[in-house]
Amino acid sequence: MRHKNRGRKLGRNSSHRKALGRNLLISLFQHGQIITTLVKAKEYSSLADRMISLAKRTSGKVAKMQAKLSNGKEMTSELQQEITRQAEAIKIADFRRALAKIPDNATIQKLFYEIAPLFAKRQGGYTSVLRLNNSRIGDNAPQAVLRLTETLPDETQKQKTREEKKRDKEKLQKAKEEMNRKQKEKKEKAKEKAKLAKERAREKAQKEKERKQAKKDERK
């Protein structure tokens, strides 16, 4: 019985299976479809679906966070900066989760910014496996096409996406610079306030000392 023994061995050890899965998914997300054996296509189609679901959930998390923070509030620059900061934190966390499975930054960028938006209205079924009539030459293994169910954007759309990412990056950089500037001003004000408080305390102590000295002189 194979209870709690999920997955196919594929004639490989654990590390080799993980490396194989990474390479297959990188090729799939870069080209939209790949030709491999039927067993491998069935095994790794579910992993591809999970990766796309992770990328899709990121935009949903960001939207919920924005709705929660801006609910009935006036959109000030401070609130906008806080939303931008938290959105970036959510994206970074999910990027790291994805990079743990596919350690290729370019592929993960494409997954989050190009592939995931294509499946925004689709609930599951992001990949399909089509069996081919011809078998592989050499070992006669049955072959299949593992492909995304949506067509990848062309070069024009890619260029627009790159420009949007660049604009987002510039906006984020400006927001960070503004936040750092305000934090610096806040620290300087706090230092100035502490300095004034010390001077006042010193003056008060000096006056108290002079008053006590004056009392002593009167007694003499």
PDB file of C-alpha atoms in Angstrom:
ATOM      1  CA  MET A   1       0.000   0.000   0.000  1.00  0.00           C
ATOM      2  CA  ARG A   2       1.282   3.484  -0.893  1.00  0.00           C
ATOM      3  CA  HIS A   3      -0.304   5.498   1.886  1.00  0.00           C
ATOM      4  CA  LYS A   4       1.349   8.917   2.371  1.00  0.00           C
ATOM      5  CA  ASN A   5       3.732   8.113  -0.473  1.00  0.00           C
ATOM      6  CA  ARG A   6       2.672  10.715  -2.979  1.00  0.00           C
ATOM      7  CA  GLY A   7       4.391  11.351  -6.301  1.00  0.00           C
ATOM      8  CA  ARG A   8       6.374   9.412  -8.874  1.00  0.00           C
ATOM      9  CA  LYS A   9       9.991   8.331  -8.385  1.00  0.00           C
ATOM     10  CA  LEU A  10      10.873   8.757 -12.094  1.00  0.00           C
ATOM     11  CA  GLY A  11      13.937   6.530 -11.590  1.00  0.00           C
ATOM     12  CA  ARG A  12      15.762   9.328  -9.753  1.00  0.00           C
ATOM     13  CA  ASN A  13      16.669  10.297  -6.215  1.00  0.00           C
ATOM     14  CA  SER A  14      15.074  13.246  -4.417  1.00  0.00           C
ATOM     15  CA  SER A  15      17.622  15.929  -5.355  1.00  0.00           C
ATOM     16  CA  HIS A  16      17.605  14.843  -9.011  1.00  0.00           C
ATOM     17  CA  ARG A  17      13.787  14.987  -9.113  1.00  0.00           C
ATOM     18  CA  LYS A  18      13.821  18.512  -7.668  1.00  0.00           C
ATOM     19  CA  ALA A  19      16.427  19.661 -10.196  1.00  0.00           C
ATOM     20  CA  LEU A  20      14.418  18.080 -13.020  1.00  0.00           C
ATOM     21  CA  GLY A  21      11.246  19.842 -11.849  1.00  0.00           C
ATOM     22  CA  ARG A  22      13.009  23.217 -11.658  1.00  0.00           C
ATOM     23  CA  ASN A  23      14.406  22.876 -15.175  1.00  0.00           C
ATOM     24  CA  LEU A  24      11.069  21.753 -16.636  1.00  0.00           C
ATOM     25  CA  LEU A  25       9.159  24.622 -15.008  1.00  0.00           C
ATOM     26  CA  ILE A  26      11.738  27.206 -16.097  1.00  0.00           C
ATOM     27  CA  SER A  27      11.381  26.001 -19.696  1.00  0.00           C
ATOM     28  CA  LEU A  28       7.577  25.917 -19.425  1.00  0.00           C
ATOM     29  CA  PHE A  29       7.275  29.464 -18.055  1.00  0.00           C
ATOM     30  CA  GLN A  30       9.803  30.827 -20.543  1.00  0.00           C
ATOM     31  CA  HIS A  31       8.324  29.234 -23.688  1.00  0.00           C
ATOM     32  CA  GLY A  32       4.686  28.494 -22.807  1.00  0.00           C
ATOM     33  CA  GLN A  33       4.935  24.795 -23.653  1.00  0.00           C
ATOM     34  CA  ILE A  34       7.434  21.932 -23.605  1.00  0.00           C
ATOM     35  CA  ILE A  35       7.605  18.398 -24.986  1.00  0.00           C
ATOM     36  CA  THR A  36       8.567  15.746 -22.431  1.00  0.00           C
ATOM     37  CA  THR A  37       7.549  12.239 -21.433  1.00  0.00           C
ATOM     38  CA  LEU A  38       3.928  11.677 -20.449  1.00  0.00           C
ATOM     39  CA  VAL A  39       4.863  10.656 -16.889  1.00  0.00           C
ATOM     40  CA  LYS A  40       6.950  13.804 -16.310  1.00  0.00           C
ATOM     41  CA  ALA A  41       4.239  16.028 -17.790  1.00  0.00           C
ATOM     42  CA  LYS A  42       1.626  14.561 -15.430  1.00  0.00           C
ATOM     43  CA  GLU A  43       3.954  14.773 -12.434  1.00  0.00           C
ATOM     44  CA  TYR A  44       5.001  18.408 -12.844  1.00  0.00           C
ATOM     45  CA  SER A  45       1.789  19.951 -14.217  1.00  0.00           C
ATOM     46  CA  SER A  46       0.395  20.146 -10.667  1.00  0.00           C
ATOM     47  CA  LEU A  47       3.570  21.891  -9.454  1.00  0.00           C
ATOM     48  CA  ALA A  48       3.241  24.437 -12.277  1.00  0.00           C
ATOM     49  CA  ASP A  49      -0.386  25.051 -11.246  1.00  0.00           C
ATOM     50  CA  ARG A  50       0.676  25.636  -7.635  1.00  0.00           C
ATOM     51  CA  MET A  51       3.356  28.138  -8.683  1.00  0.00           C
ATOM     52  CA  ILE A  52       0.840  30.106 -10.776  1.00  0.00           C
ATOM     53  CA  SER A  53      -1.635  30.050  -7.856  1.00  0.00           C
ATOM     54  CA  LEU A  54       1.066  31.478  -5.573  1.00  0.00           C
ATOM     55  CA  ALA A  55       1.762  34.301  -8.043  1.00  0.00           C
ATOM     56  CA  LYS A  56      -1.982  35.014  -8.392  1.00  0.00           C
ATOM     57  CA  ARG A  57      -2.560  35.163  -4.635  1.00  0.00           C
ATOM     58  CA  THR A  58       0.012  37.941  -4.311  1.00  0.00           C
ATOM     59  CA  SER A  59      -2.130  40.475  -6.193  1.00  0.00           C
ATOM     60  CA  GLY A  60      -5.155  39.404  -4.135  1.00  0.00           C
ATOM     61  CA  LYS A  61      -3.263  39.932  -0.873  1.00  0.00           C
ATOM     62  CA  VAL A  62      -2.120  43.387  -2.019  1.00  0.00           C
ATOM     63  CA  ALA A  63      -5.695  44.350  -3.011  1.00  0.00           C
ATOM     64  CA  LYS A  64      -7.074  43.223   0.383  1.00  0.00           C
ATOM     65  CA  MET A  65      -4.369  45.129   2.230  1.00  0.00           C
ATOM     66  CA  GLN A  66      -5.086  48.299   0.211  1.00  0.00           C
ATOM     67  CA  ALA A  67      -8.826  48.010   0.879  1.00  0.00           C
ATOM     68  CA  LYS A  68      -8.222  47.477   4.604  1.00  0.00           C
ATOM     69  CA  LEU A  69      -5.857  50.437   5.010  1.00  0.00           C
ATOM     70  CA  SER A  70      -7.805  52.888   2.829  1.00  0.00           C
ATOM     71  CA  ASN A  71     -11.285  51.979   4.106  1.00  0.00           C
ATOM     72  CA  GLY A  72     -13.071  55.304   4.645  1.00  0.00           C
ATOM     73  CA  LYS A  73      -9.810  57.228   4.961  1.00  0.00           C
ATOM     74  CA  GLU A  74      -8.476  60.141   2.994  1.00  0.00           C
ATOM     75  CA  MET A  75      -5.613  59.089   0.701  1.00  0.00           C
ATOM     76  CA  THR A  76      -2.741  61.124   2.116  1.00  0.00           C
ATOM     77  CA  SER A  77       0.898  60.825   1.093  1.00  0.00           C
ATOM     78  CA  GLU A  78       1.705  59.017   4.370  1.00  0.00           C
ATOM     79  CA  LEU A  79      -1.076  56.470   3.776  1.00  0.00           C
ATOM     80  CA  GLN A  80       0.059  55.957   0.181  1.00  0.00           C
ATOM     81  CA  GLN A  81       3.617  55.352   1.374  1.00  0.00           C
ATOM     82  CA  GLU A  82       2.401  52.849   3.973  1.00  0.00           C
ATOM     83  CA  ILE A  83       0.353  50.990   1.334  1.00  0.00           C
ATOM     84  CA  THR A  84       3.363  50.933  -1.012  1.00  0.00           C
ATOM     85  CA  ARG A  85       5.635  49.673   1.766  1.00  0.00           C
ATOM     86  CA  GLN A  86       3.281  46.865   2.817  1.00  0.00           C
ATOM     87  CA  ALA A  87       2.597  45.888  -0.822  1.00  0.00           C
ATOM     88  CA  GLU A  88       6.341  45.596  -1.425  1.00  0.00           C
ATOM     89  CA  ALA A  89       6.710  43.468   1.725  1.00  0.00           C
ATOM     90  CA  ILE A  90       3.955  41.093   0.529  1.00  0.00           C
ATOM     91  CA  LYS A  91       5.543  40.798  -2.919  1.00  0.00           C
ATOM     92  CA  ILE A  92       9.007  40.139  -1.507  1.00  0.00           C
ATOM     93  CA  ALA A  93       7.677  37.399   0.808  1.00  0.00           C
ATOM     94  CA  ASP A  94       5.892  35.590  -2.043  1.00  0.00           C
ATOM     95  CA  PHE A  95       8.887  36.110  -4.364  1.00  0.00           C
ATOM     96  CA  ARG A  96      11.064  34.321  -1.810  1.00  0.00           C
ATOM     97  CA  ARG A  97       8.608  31.429  -1.566  1.00  0.00           C
ATOM     98  CA  ALA A  98       8.642  31.081  -5.344  1.00  0.00           C
ATOM     99  CA  LEU A  99      12.442  31.360  -5.529  1.00  0.00           C
ATOM    100  CA  ALA A 100      12.721  28.469  -3.064  1.00  0.00           C
ATOM    101  CA  LYS A 101      11.038  26.276  -5.709  1.00  0.00           C
ATOM    102  CA  ILE A 102      12.509  27.880  -8.861  1.00  0.00           C
ATOM    103  CA  PRO A 103      15.817  29.659  -8.122  1.00  0.00           C
ATOM    104  CA  ASP A 104      15.776  31.735 -11.301  1.00  0.00           C
ATOM    105  CA  ASN A 105      15.001  35.430 -10.852  1.00  0.00           C
ATOM    106  CA  ALA A 106      14.083  36.141 -14.503  1.00  0.00           C
ATOM    107  CA  THR A 107      11.584  33.252 -14.574  1.00  0.00           C
ATOM    108  CA  ILE A 108       9.971  34.337 -11.295  1.00  0.00           C
ATOM    109  CA  GLN A 109       9.658  37.920 -12.573  1.00  0.00           C
ATOM    110  CA  LYS A 110       7.933  36.601 -15.695  1.00  0.00           C
ATOM    111  CA  LEU A 111       5.681  34.329 -13.621  1.00  0.00           C
ATOM    112  CA  PHE A 112       4.469  37.163 -11.365  1.00  0.00           C
ATOM    113  CA  TYR A 113       4.222  40.011 -13.886  1.00  0.00           C
ATOM    114  CA  GLU A 114       3.313  38.289 -17.174  1.00  0.00           C
ATOM    115  CA  ILE A 115       1.886  34.802 -16.590  1.00  0.00           C
ATOM    116  CA  ALA A 116      -0.198  35.264 -13.414  1.00  0.00           C
ATOM    117  CA  PRO A 117      -2.275  38.205 -14.832  1.00  0.00           C
ATOM    118  CA  LEU A 118      -3.313  35.973 -17.763  1.00  0.00           C
ATOM    119  CA  PHE A 119      -5.105  33.627 -15.340  1.00  0.00           C
ATOM    120  CA  ALA A 120      -6.752  36.325 -13.193  1.00  0.00           C
ATOM    121  CA  LYS A 121     -10.292  35.115 -14.055  1.00  0.00           C
ATOM    122  CA  ARG A 122      -9.486  31.397 -14.159  1.00  0.00           C
ATOM    123  CA  GLN A 123      -9.857  29.250 -11.049  1.00  0.00           C
ATOM    124  CA  GLY A 124      -7.444  26.375 -11.593  1.00  0.00           C
ATOM    125  CA  GLY A 125      -6.576  24.400 -14.707  1.00  0.00           C
ATOM    126  CA  TYR A 126      -3.637  26.597 -15.661  1.00  0.00           C
ATOM    127  CA  THR A 127      -1.805  23.813 -17.522  1.00  0.00           C
ATOM    128  CA  SER A 128      -2.852  20.994 -19.813  1.00  0.00           C
ATOM    129  CA  VAL A 129      -1.195  17.728 -20.883  1.00  0.00           C
ATOM    130  CA  LEU A 130      -1.701  16.616 -24.508  1.00  0.00           C
ATOM    131  CA  ARG A 131      -0.485  13.132 -25.359  1.00  0.00           C
ATOM    132  CA  LEU A 132       1.436  12.781 -28.637  1.00  0.00           C
ATOM    133  CA  ASN A 133       1.031   9.879 -31.056  1.00  0.00           C
ATOM    134  CA  ASN A 134       4.755   9.375 -31.600  1.00  0.00           C
ATOM    135  CA  SER A 135       6.943   7.891 -28.868  1.00  0.00           C
ATOM    136  CA  ARG A 136      10.489   8.937 -28.025  1.00  0.00           C
ATOM    137  CA  ILE A 137      13.181   7.406 -30.201  1.00  0.00           C
ATOM    138  CA  GLY A 138      15.488   5.158 -28.212  1.00  0.00           C
ATOM    139  CA  ASP A 139      13.381   3.970 -25.274  1.00  0.00           C
ATOM    140  CA  ASN A 140       9.917   4.227 -26.902  1.00  0.00           C
ATOM    141  CA  ALA A 141       8.634   6.320 -23.969  1.00  0.00           C
ATOM    142  CA  PRO A 142       5.238   7.963 -24.609  1.00  0.00           C
ATOM    143  CA  GLN A 143       5.581  11.714 -25.117  1.00  0.00           C
ATOM    144  CA  ALA A 144       3.271  14.613 -24.289  1.00  0.00           C
ATOM    145  CA  VAL A 145       3.044  18.381 -24.558  1.00  0.00           C
ATOM    146  CA  LEU A 146       2.868  20.213 -21.240  1.00  0.00           C
ATOM    147  CA  ARG A 147       1.569  23.709 -21.948  1.00  0.00           C
ATOM    148  CA  LEU A 148      -0.081  26.721 -20.350  1.00  0.00           C
ATOM    149  CA  THR A 149      -3.774  27.058 -21.156  1.00  0.00           C
ATOM    150  CA  GLU A 150      -3.319  30.774 -21.957  1.00  0.00           C
ATOM    151  CA  THR A 151      -1.039  32.183 -24.662  1.00  0.00           C
ATOM    152  CA  LEU A 152       1.946  34.174 -23.450  1.00  0.00           C
ATOM    153  CA  PRO A 153       2.006  37.892 -24.385  1.00  0.00           C
ATOM    154  CA  ASP A 154       3.876  39.003 -27.496  1.00  0.00           C
ATOM    155  CA  GLU A 155       6.883  41.322 -27.525  1.00  0.00           C
ATOM    156  CA  THR A 156       4.754  44.517 -27.602  1.00  0.00           C
ATOM    157  CA  GLN A 157       2.902  43.501 -24.456  1.00  0.00           C
ATOM    158  CA  LYS A 158       6.188  42.441 -22.858  1.00  0.00           C
ATOM    159  CA  GLN A 159       7.641  45.883 -23.535  1.00  0.00           C
ATOM    160  CA  LYS A 160       4.601  47.512 -21.890  1.00  0.00           C
ATOM    161  CA  THR A 161       4.996  45.223 -18.890  1.00  0.00           C
ATOM    162  CA  ARG A 162       8.683  46.118 -18.625  1.00  0.00           C
ATOM    163  CA  GLU A 163       7.819  49.825 -18.720  1.00  0.00           C
ATOM    164  CA  GLU A 164       5.170  49.337 -16.022  1.00  0.00           C
ATOM    165  CA  LYS A 165       7.671  47.474 -13.847  1.00  0.00           C
ATOM    166  CA  LYS A 166      10.201  50.245 -14.393  1.00  0.00           C
ATOM    167  CA  ARG A 167       7.639  52.903 -13.413  1.00  0.00           C
ATOM    168  CA  ASP A 168       6.651  50.890 -10.335  1.00  0.00           C
ATOM    169  CA  LYS A 169      10.306  50.562  -9.380  1.00  0.00           C
ATOM    170  CA  GLU A 170      10.854  54.318  -9.770  1.00  0.00           C
ATOM    171  CA  LYS A 171       7.738  55.075  -7.707  1.00  0.00           C
ATOM    172  CA  LEU A 172       8.875  52.664  -5.017  1.00  0.00           C
ATOM    173  CA  GLN A 173      12.348  54.221  -4.989  1.00  0.00           C
ATOM    174  CA  LYS A 174      10.850  57.717  -4.622  1.00  0.00           C
ATOM    175  CA  ALA A 175       8.580  56.505  -1.827  1.00  0.00           C
ATOM    176  CA  LYS A 176      11.562  54.958  -0.029  1.00  0.00           C
ATOM    177  CA  GLU A 177      13.607  58.134  -0.420  1.00  0.00           C
ATOM    178  CA  GLU A 178      10.710  60.245   0.894  1.00  0.00           C
ATOM    179  CA  MET A 179      10.236  57.876   3.822  1.00  0.00           C
ATOM    180  CA  ASN A 180      13.972  57.936   4.625  1.00  0.00           C
ATOM    181  CA  ARG A 181      13.982  61.744   4.434  1.00  0.00           C
ATOM    182  CA  LYS A 182      11.046  62.014   6.839  1.00  0.00           C
ATOM    183  CA  GLN A 183      12.613  59.513   9.218  1.00  0.00           C
ATOM    184  CA  LYS A 184      15.866  61.480   9.128  1.00  0.00           C
ATOM    185  CA  GLU A 185      14.005  64.738   9.847  1.00  0.00           C
ATOM    186  CA  LYS A 186      12.143  63.040  12.682  1.00  0.00           C
ATOM    187  CA  LYS A 187      15.406  61.789  14.208  1.00  0.00           C
ATOM    188  CA  GLU A 188      16.996  65.226  13.890  1.00  0.00           C
ATOM    189  CA  LYS A 189      13.991  66.840  15.582  1.00  0.00           C
ATOM    190  CA  ALA A 190      14.144  64.253  18.366  1.00  0.00           C
ATOM    191  CA  LYS A 191      17.870  64.929  18.831  1.00  0.00           C
ATOM    192  CA  GLU A 192      17.239  68.683  18.911  1.00  0.00           C
ATOM    193  CA  LYS A 193      14.444  68.203  21.419  1.00  0.00           C
ATOM    194  CA  ALA A 194      16.647  66.014  23.625  1.00  0.00           C
ATOM    195  CA  LYS A 195      19.448  68.567  23.390  1.00  0.00           C
ATOM    196  CA  LEU A 196      17.108  71.397  24.467  1.00  0.00           C
ATOM    197  CA  ALA A 197      15.794  69.269  27.325  1.00  0.00           C
ATOM    198  CA  LYS A 198      19.361  68.623  28.519  1.00  0.00           C
ATOM    199  CA  GLU A 199      20.208  72.331  28.347  1.00  0.00           C
ATOM    200  CA  ARG A 200      17.083  73.230  30.318  1.00  0.00           C
ATOM    201  CA  ALA A 201      17.868  70.581  32.910  1.00  0.00           C
ATOM    202  CA  ARG A 202      21.427  71.878  33.160  1.00  0.00           C
ATOM    203  CA  GLU A 203      20.187  75.472  33.566  1.00  0.00           C
ATOM    204  CA  LYS A 204      17.690  74.373  36.193  1.00  0.00           C
ATOM    205  CA  ALA A 205      20.382  72.489  38.099  1.00  0.00           C
ATOM    206  CA  GLN A 206      22.686  75.513  37.887  1.00  0.00           C
ATOM    207  CA  LYS A 207      19.972  77.832  39.212  1.00  0.00           C
ATOM    208  CA  GLU A 208      19.201  75.423  42.041  1.00  0.00           C
ATOM    209  CA  LYS A 209      22.883  75.273  42.904  1.00  0.00           C
ATOM    210  CA  GLU A 210      23.138  79.078  42.901  1.00  0.00           C
ATOM    211  CA  ARG A 211      20.012  79.342  45.088  1.00  0.00           C
ATOM    212  CA  LYS A 212      21.433  76.919  47.652  1.00  0.00           C
ATOM    213  CA  GLN A 213      24.749  78.772  47.620  1.00  0.00           C
ATOM    214  CA  ALA A 214      22.923  82.063  48.173  1.00  0.00           C
ATOM    215  CA  LYS A 215      21.087  80.593  51.193  1.00  0.00           C
ATOM    216  CA  LYS A 216      24.371  79.417  52.671  1.00  0.00           C
ATOM    217  CA  ASP A 217      25.874  82.875  52.205  1.00  0.00           C
ATOM    218  CA  GLU A 218      22.873  84.488  53.956  1.00  0.00           C
ATOM    219  CA  ARG A 219      23.251  82.207  56.963  1.00  0.00           C
ATOM    220  CA  LYS A 220      26.874  83.200  57.293  1.00  0.00           C
TER     221      LYS A 220
END
